[in-house]
XYZ file of N, CA, C and O in Angstrom:
860
model
N -2.986 -8.477 21.044
C -2.404 -8.619 19.716
C -1.852 -10.033 19.553
O -1.208 -10.559 20.444
N -2.105 -10.637 18.402
C -1.583 -11.958 18.101
C -0.630 -11.863 16.910
O -0.757 -10.990 16.060
N 0.314 -12.790 16.849
C 1.287 -12.802 15.761
C 1.313 -14.177 15.100
O 1.068 -15.194 15.752
N 1.623 -14.167 13.826
C 1.705 -15.405 13.050
C 2.851 -15.272 12.054
O 3.047 -14.213 11.461
N 3.626 -16.350 11.887
C 4.700 -16.367 10.901
C 4.532 -17.575 9.985
O 4.401 -18.703 10.460
N 4.501 -17.333 8.685
C 4.453 -18.384 7.672
C 5.802 -18.387 6.972
O 6.237 -17.350 6.440
N 6.477 -19.538 6.947
C 7.795 -19.603 6.325
C 7.899 -20.807 5.410
O 7.485 -21.909 5.763
N 8.438 -20.575 4.206
C 8.701 -21.651 3.262
C 10.185 -21.995 3.366
O 11.033 -21.247 2.884
N 10.543 -23.134 3.997
C 11.959 -23.459 4.196
C 12.711 -23.704 2.898
O 13.933 -23.562 2.857
N 12.007 -24.035 1.828
C 12.694 -24.314 0.569
C 13.191 -23.048 -0.121
O 14.174 -23.082 -0.869
N 12.525 -21.931 0.119
C 12.921 -20.674 -0.534
C 13.320 -19.589 0.454
O 13.888 -18.574 0.054
N 12.998 -19.788 1.735
C 13.284 -18.766 2.739
C 12.270 -17.645 2.762
O 12.428 -16.661 3.497
N 11.199 -17.770 1.967
C 10.165 -16.742 1.930
C 9.358 -16.762 3.225
O 8.965 -17.826 3.710
N 9.123 -15.585 3.799
C 8.374 -15.492 5.059
C 7.289 -14.423 4.965
O 7.427 -13.446 4.235
N 6.212 -14.632 5.695
C 5.173 -13.627 5.885
C 4.831 -13.611 7.365
O 4.494 -14.647 7.941
N 4.962 -12.454 7.974
C 4.623 -12.274 9.383
C 3.373 -11.414 9.489
O 3.237 -10.411 8.786
N 2.460 -11.815 10.360
C 1.203 -11.096 10.523
C 1.020 -10.672 11.973
O 1.352 -11.420 12.897
N 0.510 -9.460 12.151
C 0.123 -8.956 13.474
C -1.371 -8.703 13.444
O -1.871 -7.942 12.603
N -2.098 -9.351 14.357
C -3.554 -9.299 14.385
C -4.029 -8.507 15.596
O -3.651 -8.804 16.732
N -4.848 -7.493 15.326
C -5.443 -6.681 16.391
C -6.936 -6.949 16.403
O -7.641 -6.667 15.437
N -7.422 -7.511 17.513
C -8.823 -7.880 17.635
C -9.224 -7.706 19.098
O -8.961 -8.577 19.928
N -9.861 -6.578 19.440
C -10.124 -6.279 20.853
C -11.093 -7.223 21.542
O -11.095 -7.350 22.755
N -11.942 -7.909 20.785
C -12.905 -8.819 21.388
C -13.252 -9.944 20.446
O -12.682 -10.094 19.370
N -14.200 -10.753 20.853
C -14.619 -11.867 20.012
C -15.429 -11.392 18.819
O -15.556 -12.094 17.827
N -16.011 -10.197 18.921
C -16.795 -9.647 17.829
C -16.147 -8.346 17.359
O -15.237 -7.823 17.980
N -16.656 -7.826 16.246
C -16.143 -6.563 15.747
C -15.041 -6.749 14.722
O -14.676 -7.865 14.338
N -14.485 -5.632 14.275
C -13.529 -5.636 13.188
C -12.170 -6.168 13.639
O -11.742 -5.946 14.772
N -11.528 -6.905 12.745
C -10.147 -7.345 12.956
C -9.234 -6.543 12.037
O -9.513 -6.412 10.848
N -8.156 -6.021 12.584
C -7.146 -5.344 11.792
C -5.920 -6.243 11.717
O -5.443 -6.729 12.740
N -5.404 -6.442 10.495
C -4.256 -7.318 10.308
C -3.216 -6.625 9.426
O -3.535 -6.128 8.342
N -1.989 -6.587 9.934
C -0.850 -6.085 9.163
C 0.030 -7.272 8.797
O 0.370 -8.085 9.666
N 0.388 -7.374 7.524
C 1.234 -8.474 7.064
C 2.492 -7.907 6.411
O 2.420 -6.990 5.585
N 3.627 -8.452 6.804
C 4.911 -8.070 6.215
C 5.575 -9.330 5.667
O 5.777 -10.292 6.411
N 5.901 -9.325 4.380
C 6.495 -10.500 3.769
C 7.798 -10.179 3.075
O 8.075 -9.024 2.719
N 8.596 -11.219 2.855
C 9.860 -11.029 2.158
C 10.244 -12.314 1.444
O 10.237 -13.403 2.035
N 10.561 -12.167 0.147
C 11.084 -13.283 -0.649
C 12.533 -12.956 -0.982
O 12.793 -12.057 -1.786
N 13.496 -13.657 -0.362
C 14.907 -13.330 -0.586
C 15.429 -13.919 -1.886
O 14.792 -14.781 -2.503
N 16.591 -13.452 -2.283
C 17.250 -14.057 -3.438
C 17.391 -13.103 -4.601
O 16.899 -11.971 -4.588
N 18.061 -13.587 -5.637
C 18.310 -12.789 -6.833
C 17.577 -13.348 -8.046
O 17.949 -13.076 -9.186
N 16.545 -14.124 -7.831
C 15.751 -14.652 -8.941
C 14.975 -13.516 -9.606
O 14.910 -12.399 -9.088
N 14.377 -13.801 -10.755
C 13.568 -12.803 -11.451
C 12.441 -12.325 -10.540
O 11.924 -13.085 -9.712
N 12.058 -11.060 -10.717
C 11.036 -10.491 -9.851
C 9.722 -11.255 -9.931
O 9.012 -11.395 -8.926
N 9.382 -11.776 -11.113
C 8.149 -12.549 -11.235
C 8.208 -13.820 -10.400
O 7.201 -14.237 -9.810
N 9.382 -14.453 -10.334
C 9.547 -15.662 -9.524
C 9.407 -15.330 -8.047
O 8.719 -16.031 -7.287
N 10.060 -14.254 -7.627
C 9.969 -13.835 -6.225
C 8.528 -13.476 -5.867
O 8.047 -13.792 -4.771
N 7.836 -12.816 -6.793
C 6.445 -12.437 -6.535
C 5.557 -13.663 -6.384
O 4.642 -13.683 -5.553
N 5.810 -14.716 -7.184
C 5.036 -15.950 -7.065
C 5.255 -16.600 -5.703
O 4.305 -17.041 -5.047
N 6.503 -16.675 -5.279
C 6.809 -17.248 -3.966
C 6.136 -16.444 -2.846
O 5.539 -17.015 -1.918
N 6.234 -15.134 -2.952
C 5.655 -14.281 -1.912
C 4.141 -14.383 -1.892
O 3.517 -14.420 -0.815
N 3.536 -14.473 -3.059
C 2.087 -14.589 -3.145
C 1.599 -15.900 -2.531
O 0.547 -15.940 -1.874
N 2.349 -16.976 -2.713
C 1.963 -18.261 -2.127
C 1.992 -18.196 -0.601
O 1.088 -18.699 0.071
N 3.047 -17.590 -0.039
C 3.139 -17.478 1.416
C 2.092 -16.511 1.962
O 1.528 -16.723 3.042
N 1.828 -15.453 1.220
C 0.788 -14.484 1.595
C -0.579 -15.177 1.626
O -1.354 -15.024 2.579
N -0.870 -15.975 0.596
C -2.127 -16.706 0.571
C -2.242 -17.694 1.712
O -3.319 -17.858 2.302
N -1.128 -18.351 2.054
C -1.142 -19.298 3.175
C -1.436 -18.578 4.485
O -2.167 -19.089 5.348
N -0.886 -17.375 4.642
C -1.136 -16.593 5.858
C -2.606 -16.176 5.943
O -3.223 -16.242 7.022
N -3.187 -15.770 4.813
C -4.597 -15.385 4.807
C -5.489 -16.574 5.174
O -6.443 -16.428 5.940
N -5.172 -17.744 4.640
C -5.968 -18.932 4.967
C -5.836 -19.283 6.444
O -6.818 -19.640 7.105
N -4.620 -19.194 6.976
C -4.389 -19.502 8.393
C -5.160 -18.545 9.294
O -5.675 -18.937 10.353
N -5.271 -17.290 8.872
C -5.960 -16.266 9.664
C -7.461 -16.210 9.379
O -8.191 -15.489 10.058
N -7.903 -16.946 8.371
C -9.314 -16.901 8.001
C -9.716 -15.585 7.375
O -10.860 -15.133 7.547
N -8.815 -14.988 6.621
C -9.088 -13.704 5.987
C -9.468 -13.905 4.527
O -8.689 -14.459 3.752
N -10.641 -13.444 4.105
C -11.001 -13.523 2.687
C -10.248 -12.472 1.882
O -9.775 -11.466 2.436
N -10.142 -12.673 0.576
C -9.432 -11.726 -0.275
C -10.038 -10.329 -0.224
O -9.337 -9.327 -0.342
N -11.355 -10.251 -0.049
C -12.001 -8.937 -0.045
C -11.696 -8.119 1.214
O -12.068 -6.946 1.298
N -11.015 -8.702 2.193
C -10.643 -7.934 3.387
C -9.412 -7.054 3.150
O -9.086 -6.207 3.974
N -8.748 -7.232 2.003
C -7.544 -6.440 1.706
C -7.917 -4.978 1.479
O -8.861 -4.667 0.751
N -7.157 -4.081 2.085
C -7.357 -2.639 1.928
C -6.244 -2.030 1.080
O -6.491 -1.279 0.151
N -4.998 -2.355 1.408
C -3.863 -1.807 0.678
C -2.718 -2.812 0.684
O -2.507 -3.520 1.675
N -2.002 -2.884 -0.440
C -0.786 -3.691 -0.550
C 0.316 -2.823 -1.151
O 0.065 -2.047 -2.073
N 1.513 -3.010 -0.619
C 2.660 -2.272 -1.144
C 3.809 -3.236 -1.360
O 4.228 -3.932 -0.442
N 4.290 -3.306 -2.600
C 5.421 -4.159 -2.935
C 6.700 -3.326 -2.962
O 6.735 -2.244 -3.538
N 7.754 -3.851 -2.326
C 9.060 -3.192 -2.317
C 10.023 -4.024 -3.153
O 10.403 -5.125 -2.765
N 10.391 -3.476 -4.317
C 11.272 -4.182 -5.241
C 12.601 -3.447 -5.336
O 12.669 -2.237 -5.114
N 13.681 -4.160 -5.698
C 14.944 -3.468 -5.968
C 14.729 -2.427 -7.052
O 14.024 -2.669 -8.034
N 15.322 -1.260 -6.878
C 15.084 -0.184 -7.836
C 15.602 -0.537 -9.217
O 16.719 -0.991 -9.381
N 14.766 -0.342 -10.219
C 15.178 -0.465 -11.615
C 14.146 0.266 -12.451
O 13.016 0.512 -12.011
N 14.501 0.620 -13.659
C 13.576 1.330 -14.541
C 12.380 0.469 -14.911
O 11.354 0.982 -15.351
N 12.508 -0.848 -14.767
C 11.436 -1.744 -15.198
C 10.701 -2.389 -14.030
O 9.871 -3.266 -14.235
N 10.988 -1.958 -12.795
C 10.366 -2.606 -11.634
C 8.853 -2.590 -11.726
O 8.189 -3.588 -11.445
N 8.278 -1.447 -12.129
C 6.827 -1.361 -12.190
C 6.231 -2.221 -13.283
O 5.176 -2.819 -13.108
N 6.898 -2.320 -14.438
C 6.320 -3.063 -15.554
C 6.490 -4.565 -15.388
O 5.606 -5.339 -15.757
N 7.589 -5.032 -14.834
C 7.798 -6.467 -14.685
C 6.891 -7.068 -13.624
O 6.555 -8.248 -13.681
N 6.483 -6.283 -12.661
C 5.619 -6.783 -11.593
C 4.142 -6.467 -11.827
O 3.288 -6.938 -11.079
N 3.845 -5.673 -12.829
C 2.486 -5.164 -13.002
C 1.448 -6.265 -13.153
O 0.296 -6.084 -12.758
N 1.827 -7.415 -13.722
C 0.854 -8.481 -13.966
C 0.874 -9.576 -12.892
O 0.159 -10.566 -13.014
N 1.682 -9.405 -11.871
C 1.705 -10.377 -10.772
C 0.471 -10.199 -9.900
O -0.019 -9.082 -9.718
N -0.068 -11.279 -9.339
C -1.292 -11.175 -8.535
C -1.206 -10.148 -7.409
O -2.178 -9.433 -7.145
N -0.060 -10.057 -6.747
C 0.059 -9.121 -5.635
C -0.053 -7.672 -6.079
O -0.409 -6.795 -5.281
N 0.286 -7.404 -7.344
C 0.258 -6.035 -7.853
C -1.066 -5.686 -8.524
O -1.225 -4.569 -9.017
N -2.012 -6.619 -8.532
C -3.296 -6.375 -9.171
C -4.267 -5.722 -8.186
O -4.489 -6.240 -7.095
N -4.860 -4.580 -8.546
C -5.814 -3.942 -7.639
C -7.125 -4.698 -7.504
O -7.857 -4.530 -6.523
N -7.419 -5.574 -8.474
C -8.656 -6.344 -8.396
C -9.872 -5.514 -8.763
O -9.791 -4.327 -9.080
N -11.034 -6.161 -8.673
C -12.294 -5.503 -8.998
C -13.351 -5.868 -7.965
O -13.256 -6.882 -7.285
N -14.372 -5.034 -7.896
C -15.485 -5.325 -7.013
C -15.059 -5.448 -5.558
O -14.237 -4.663 -5.074
N -15.580 -6.455 -4.839
C -15.261 -6.597 -3.416
C -13.781 -6.833 -3.135
O -13.314 -6.573 -2.025
N -13.038 -7.330 -4.133
C -11.618 -7.619 -3.922
C -10.711 -6.452 -4.307
O -9.486 -6.571 -4.237
N -11.293 -5.320 -4.702
C -10.469 -4.191 -5.113
C -9.627 -3.689 -3.947
O -10.084 -3.603 -2.797
N -8.381 -3.352 -4.249
C -7.399 -2.978 -3.236
C -6.521 -1.843 -3.767
O -6.247 -1.777 -4.960
N -6.113 -0.942 -2.891
C -5.120 0.062 -3.270
C -3.755 -0.613 -3.329
O -3.371 -1.326 -2.398
N -3.021 -0.425 -4.429
C -1.757 -1.131 -4.637
C -0.672 -0.157 -5.092
O -0.918 0.725 -5.917
N 0.531 -0.335 -4.549
C 1.685 0.462 -4.974
C 2.889 -0.447 -5.154
O 3.045 -1.443 -4.441
N 3.729 -0.114 -6.136
C 5.014 -0.780 -6.325
C 6.093 0.265 -6.062
O 6.149 1.288 -6.742
N 6.925 0.011 -5.064
C 7.951 0.966 -4.640
C 9.323 0.437 -5.035
O 9.669 -0.702 -4.712
N 10.096 1.235 -5.731
C 11.429 0.824 -6.150
C 12.464 1.006 -5.073
O 13.503 1.628 -5.283
N 12.183 0.501 -3.893
C 13.122 0.538 -2.764
C 13.057 -0.806 -2.041
O 12.012 -1.163 -1.501
N 14.139 -1.574 -2.028
C 14.112 -2.878 -1.346
C 14.032 -2.710 0.166
O 14.444 -1.688 0.714
N 13.480 -3.711 0.830
C 13.377 -3.651 2.289
C 14.654 -4.138 2.964
O 14.867 -3.908 4.147
N 15.500 -4.857 2.191
C 16.771 -5.346 2.729
C 17.860 -5.198 1.670
O 17.582 -5.227 0.467
N 19.109 -5.074 2.099
C 20.198 -5.059 1.120
C 20.306 -6.408 0.419
O 19.920 -7.438 0.954
N 20.800 -6.394 -0.791
C 21.047 -7.648 -1.487
C 19.892 -8.173 -2.297
O 19.888 -9.343 -2.698
N 18.897 -7.331 -2.563
C 17.798 -7.775 -3.422
C 16.646 -8.382 -2.657
O 16.498 -8.216 -1.450
N 15.833 -9.142 -3.371
C 14.636 -9.715 -2.778
C 13.427 -8.832 -3.025
O 13.526 -7.715 -3.535
N 12.262 -9.344 -2.660
C 11.001 -8.636 -2.852
C 10.254 -8.572 -1.532
O 10.081 -9.591 -0.856
N 9.813 -7.379 -1.157
C 9.111 -7.187 0.108
C 7.640 -6.864 -0.094
O 7.221 -6.390 -1.151
N 6.850 -7.121 0.933
C 5.409 -6.865 0.893
C 4.950 -6.285 2.223
O 5.355 -6.752 3.290
N 4.110 -5.257 2.139
C 3.388 -4.748 3.312
C 1.921 -4.698 2.932
O 1.566 -4.177 1.865
N 1.063 -5.280 3.755
C -0.366 -5.313 3.443
C -1.187 -5.045 4.690
O -0.792 -5.403 5.811
N -2.338 -4.437 4.473
C -3.255 -4.114 5.571
C -4.640 -4.659 5.222
O -5.147 -4.438 4.120
N -5.244 -5.387 6.184
C -6.557 -5.993 5.987
C -7.509 -5.580 7.110
O -7.088 -5.416 8.266
N -8.770 -5.430 6.754
C -9.849 -5.230 7.719
C -10.893 -6.326 7.512
O -11.280 -6.592 6.365
N -11.344 -6.929 8.606
C -12.293 -8.034 8.448
C -13.290 -8.044 9.582
O -12.935 -7.880 10.748
N -14.558 -8.211 9.211
C -15.638 -8.429 10.173
C -16.720 -9.237 9.480
O -16.559 -9.656 8.329
N -17.811 -9.501 10.172
C -18.843 -10.362 9.602
C -19.408 -9.797 8.306
O -19.569 -10.509 7.319
N -19.707 -8.503 8.290
C -20.221 -7.873 7.084
C -19.059 -7.519 6.162
O -18.073 -6.933 6.600
N -19.133 -7.882 4.872
C -18.060 -7.536 3.941
C -17.841 -6.023 3.877
O -18.775 -5.235 4.069
N -16.611 -5.631 3.618
C -16.313 -4.220 3.496
C -17.079 -3.611 2.329
O -17.223 -4.220 1.274
N -17.580 -2.401 2.532
C -18.249 -1.677 1.456
C -17.214 -0.796 0.766
O -16.792 0.221 1.307
N -16.790 -1.216 -0.424
C -15.717 -0.527 -1.138
C -16.272 0.220 -2.356
O -17.107 -0.298 -3.084
N -15.757 1.425 -2.540
C -16.084 2.226 -3.719
C -14.767 2.590 -4.395
O -13.859 3.103 -3.740
N -14.616 2.312 -5.690
C -13.359 2.658 -6.363
C -13.171 4.164 -6.479
O -14.121 4.901 -6.754
N -11.954 4.628 -6.233
C -11.568 6.015 -6.447
C -10.274 6.012 -7.262
O -9.699 4.954 -7.516
N -9.832 7.178 -7.691
C -8.608 7.258 -8.461
C -7.441 6.712 -7.645
O -7.164 7.175 -6.558
N -6.788 5.662 -8.156
C -5.628 5.046 -7.515
C -5.954 4.419 -6.158
O -5.076 4.322 -5.302
N -7.193 3.980 -5.936
C -7.451 3.378 -4.635
C -8.903 3.029 -4.392
O -9.674 2.793 -5.326
N -9.281 3.020 -3.127
C -10.638 2.646 -2.725
C -11.135 3.547 -1.592
O -10.348 4.138 -0.848
N -12.453 3.617 -1.489
C -13.123 4.295 -0.379
C -13.897 3.237 0.389
O -14.652 2.458 -0.202
N -13.698 3.178 1.691
C -14.345 2.165 2.519
C -15.330 2.838 3.467
O -14.980 3.799 4.169
N -16.550 2.325 3.491
C -17.552 2.830 4.421
C -17.455 2.117 5.756
O -17.464 0.893 5.805
N -17.319 2.895 6.811
C -17.268 2.369 8.168
C -18.350 3.064 8.994
O -18.790 4.157 8.637
N -18.813 2.463 10.103
C -19.826 3.123 10.927
C -19.367 4.512 11.371
O -18.369 4.661 12.061
N -20.085 5.526 10.898
C -19.775 6.892 11.299
C -18.611 7.532 10.569
O -18.209 8.651 10.894
N -18.041 6.849 9.582
C -16.875 7.418 8.898
C -16.688 6.772 7.531
O -17.211 5.692 7.246
N -15.931 7.461 6.677
C -15.489 6.918 5.403
C -13.976 7.051 5.338
O -13.428 8.108 5.662
N -13.310 5.977 4.940
C -11.850 5.954 4.880
C -11.412 5.766 3.441
O -11.826 4.813 2.788
N -10.582 6.681 2.950
C -10.085 6.581 1.592
C -8.601 6.227 1.615
O -7.820 6.839 2.339
N -8.251 5.227 0.815
C -6.860 4.782 0.685
C -6.445 4.918 -0.773
O -7.109 4.394 -1.663
N -5.343 5.616 -1.012
C -4.779 5.725 -2.350
C -3.334 5.250 -2.319
O -2.650 5.390 -1.311
N -2.874 4.706 -3.436
C -1.508 4.190 -3.492
C -1.004 4.266 -4.920
O -1.778 4.314 -5.873
N 0.308 4.278 -5.073
C 0.883 4.283 -6.399
C 0.845 5.617 -7.089
O 0.920 5.688 -8.315
N 0.711 6.719 -6.355
C 0.706 8.044 -6.959
C 2.134 8.541 -7.120
O 2.992 8.303 -6.264
N 2.438 9.305 -8.153
C 1.576 9.653 -9.287
C 1.854 8.743 -10.468
O 2.996 8.463 -10.765
N 0.820 8.299 -11.142
C 1.003 7.419 -12.289
C 1.135 8.195 -13.594
O 1.725 7.711 -14.538
N 0.576 9.425 -13.631
C 0.509 10.129 -14.903
C 1.569 11.213 -15.058
O 1.518 12.017 -15.973
N 2.558 11.265 -14.178
C 3.589 12.294 -14.275
C 4.409 12.113 -15.550
O 4.726 10.993 -15.960
N 4.738 13.216 -16.213
C 5.430 13.154 -17.490
C 6.939 12.964 -17.333
O 7.588 12.327 -18.143
N 7.522 13.544 -16.284
C 8.976 13.466 -16.115
C 9.308 12.802 -14.789
O 9.212 13.423 -13.740
N 9.701 11.505 -14.800
C 10.025 10.808 -13.549
C 11.146 11.466 -12.766
O 11.288 11.239 -11.571
N 11.966 12.293 -13.439
C 13.091 12.921 -12.756
C 12.693 14.205 -12.029
O 13.482 14.758 -11.268
N 11.489 14.690 -12.267
C 11.044 15.954 -11.673
C 10.305 15.678 -10.365
O 9.109 15.410 -10.355
N 11.033 15.754 -9.264
C 10.450 15.435 -7.958
C 9.337 16.396 -7.589
O 8.312 15.987 -7.028
N 9.526 17.681 -7.889
C 8.501 18.670 -7.562
C 7.209 18.384 -8.326
O 6.109 18.461 -7.764
N 7.339 18.022 -9.604
C 6.150 17.707 -10.407
C 5.448 16.473 -9.876
O 4.209 16.432 -9.772
N 6.210 15.454 -9.506
C 5.610 14.253 -8.941
C 4.831 14.577 -7.669
O 3.736 14.057 -7.444
N 5.409 15.425 -6.830
C 4.744 15.802 -5.579
C 3.447 16.546 -5.861
O 2.415 16.288 -5.227
N 3.478 17.470 -6.818
C 2.280 18.222 -7.199
C 1.182 17.285 -7.678
O 0.019 17.395 -7.273
N 1.538 16.329 -8.543
C 0.546 15.426 -9.110
C -0.047 14.515 -8.037
O -1.256 14.304 -7.972
N 0.822 13.965 -7.179
C 0.356 13.019 -6.161
C -0.606 13.680 -5.176
O -1.709 13.182 -4.932
N -0.197 14.804 -4.602
C -1.064 15.466 -3.629
C -2.271 16.115 -4.300
O -3.340 16.221 -3.699
N -2.104 16.525 -5.566
C -3.239 17.072 -6.290
C -4.318 16.038 -6.518
O -5.516 16.329 -6.397
N -3.918 14.803 -6.847
C -4.894 13.725 -7.046
C -5.645 13.428 -5.760
O -6.861 13.224 -5.759
N -4.909 13.417 -4.663
C -5.549 13.173 -3.368
C -6.521 14.302 -3.023
O -7.641 14.056 -2.562
N -6.103 15.542 -3.262
C -6.955 16.693 -2.959
C -8.236 16.670 -3.774
O -9.322 16.999 -3.271
N -8.140 16.258 -5.045
C -9.332 16.207 -5.895
C -10.335 15.183 -5.378
O -11.542 15.438 -5.336
N -9.832 14.008 -4.993
C -10.737 12.967 -4.494
C -11.416 13.417 -3.197
O -12.599 13.162 -2.989
N -10.658 14.063 -2.315
C -11.252 14.560 -1.074
C -12.305 15.626 -1.370
O -13.383 15.641 -0.768
N -11.986 16.523 -2.275
C -12.910 17.607 -2.606
C -14.220 17.080 -3.180
O -15.300 17.595 -2.858
N -14.129 16.056 -4.032
C -15.341 15.497 -4.629
C -16.271 14.877 -3.591
O -17.460 14.693 -3.860
N -15.707 14.585 -2.413
C -16.508 13.982 -1.343
C -16.709 14.932 -0.175
O -16.993 14.510 0.941
N -16.548 16.226 -0.437
C -16.801 17.237 0.585
C -15.696 17.396 1.606
O -15.907 17.980 2.669
N -14.498 16.869 1.312
C -13.384 16.970 2.256
C -12.295 17.898 1.749
O -12.407 18.510 0.685
N -11.222 17.989 2.518
C -10.078 18.804 2.122
C -8.824 18.267 2.808
O -8.898 17.496 3.777
N -7.672 18.675 2.290
C -6.398 18.183 2.806
C -6.184 18.600 4.256
O -5.740 17.798 5.089
N -6.496 19.841 4.584
C -6.236 20.356 5.927
C -6.956 19.560 7.003
O -6.379 19.225 8.047
N -8.210 19.230 6.770
C -9.030 18.610 7.817
C -9.144 17.091 7.710
O -9.498 16.439 8.693
N -8.841 16.518 6.549
C -9.173 15.118 6.355
C -8.029 14.233 5.878
O -8.213 13.016 5.786
N -6.878 14.796 5.566
C -5.728 13.972 5.200
C -5.018 13.539 6.475
O -4.465 14.368 7.198
N -5.033 12.240 6.762
C -4.533 11.748 8.046
C -3.094 11.254 7.995
O -2.343 11.415 8.953
N -2.692 10.626 6.873
C -1.366 10.003 6.859
C -0.887 9.877 5.426
O -1.666 9.569 4.531
N 0.405 10.141 5.204
C 0.996 9.936 3.887
C 2.302 9.166 4.022
O 2.991 9.264 5.040
N 2.613 8.372 2.994
C 3.926 7.735 2.859
C 4.530 8.248 1.555
O 3.932 8.076 0.487
N 5.680 8.853 1.627
C 6.353 9.354 0.431
C 7.704 8.650 0.315
O 8.558 8.779 1.201
N 7.892 7.905 -0.761
C 9.143 7.178 -0.993
C 9.938 7.917 -2.061
O 9.422 8.227 -3.131
N 11.205 8.192 -1.753
C 12.015 9.059 -2.615
C 13.304 8.345 -2.995
O 14.058 7.886 -2.127
N 13.562 8.282 -4.293
C 14.833 7.778 -4.771
C 15.891 8.876 -4.657
O 15.590 10.059 -4.836
N 17.141 8.487 -4.354
C 18.243 9.457 -4.234
C 17.826 10.589 -3.294
O 17.764 11.764 -3.671
N 17.565 10.228 -2.041
C 16.959 11.155 -1.089
C 17.820 12.391 -0.823
O 17.304 13.483 -0.580
N 19.142 12.250 -0.901
C 19.997 13.408 -0.664
C 19.739 14.514 -1.687
O 19.872 15.702 -1.367
N 19.396 14.128 -2.891
C 19.173 15.116 -3.954
C 17.704 15.510 -4.092
O 17.383 16.663 -4.394
N 16.791 14.567 -3.843
C 15.387 14.801 -4.159
C 14.503 15.178 -2.980
O 13.353 15.581 -3.190
N 15.004 15.026 -1.755
C 14.129 15.312 -0.613
C 13.730 16.780 -0.540
O 12.557 17.100 -0.298
N 14.687 17.683 -0.767
C 14.389 19.104 -0.598
C 13.307 19.604 -1.543
O 12.363 20.278 -1.099
N 13.376 19.297 -2.863
C 12.284 19.760 -3.727
C 10.939 19.139 -3.364
O 9.899 19.790 -3.479
N 10.937 17.875 -2.906
C 9.679 17.277 -2.456
C 9.143 18.005 -1.245
O 7.972 18.384 -1.175
N 10.025 18.253 -0.262
C 9.610 18.895 0.978
C 9.107 20.316 0.733
O 8.074 20.729 1.279
N 9.822 21.068 -0.103
C 9.410 22.448 -0.388
C 8.058 22.474 -1.096
O 7.186 23.295 -0.774
N 7.870 21.565 -2.060
C 6.605 21.515 -2.796
C 5.471 21.083 -1.898
O 4.369 21.655 -1.926
N 5.711 20.103 -1.066
C 4.691 19.632 -0.138
C 4.267 20.726 0.833
O 3.077 20.905 1.124
N 5.240 21.468 1.347
C 4.940 22.556 2.269
C 4.030 23.594 1.606
O 3.065 24.082 2.194
N 4.361 23.916 0.349
C 3.523 24.874 -0.377
C 2.114 24.351 -0.613
O 1.134 25.101 -0.517
N 2.011 23.060 -0.906
C 0.712 22.450 -1.121
C -0.136 22.479 0.143
O -1.342 22.756 0.096
N 0.468 22.176 1.271
C -0.269 22.178 2.537
C -0.778 23.574 2.882
O -1.830 23.731 3.504
N -0.056 24.596 2.476
C -0.504 25.966 2.720
C -1.647 26.360 1.780
O -2.515 27.163 2.129
N -1.641 25.767 0.576
C -2.590 26.172 -0.457
C -3.848 25.323 -0.480
O -4.930 25.833 -0.763
N -3.734 24.042 -0.208
C -4.879 23.139 -0.360
C -5.778 23.130 0.873
O -5.309 23.240 1.982
């Protein structure tokens, strides 16, 4: 495993990368974690973070189409999703550059700032990506990997945790079903971010448990 840190001393913005590459040939897996500190507008922080992220990709020799998923962590606010929606990091892209993207209203550090988590896959042959609802499907030798992010987008009541859970896992189940899969046998990993966890965790957990029994 190799590590790389890109830091902008003028703003304190950093991007750290961990590179997994078992040999000189074959696929490279790269995890990038970035942070733009400060109390500036979210668009300003996103610009700073995007510049450092781009510098890290150039240093690692990673093309934009190697991106699989990006997750932005912003300070919670009712407008976090809309103010960042047009920033480059929050754009899912099209064609070979399409990426699963989520904006999470939970900061990675106290005191504000904007965080980034990104995952890239790279090898000689470009990734074969197929768009799916809220994400992408990637063809790999002997397997297909589906990544979804930003669920649920179509929920009617943001305050209804149980409804959000139903919509998010339902969307995932539909995509798996359309490709001959199911939640029980083919759902490998989930990240669920919950606001006001003391109040909202139980309805999410109860709904999820019921879904796992039913789907």
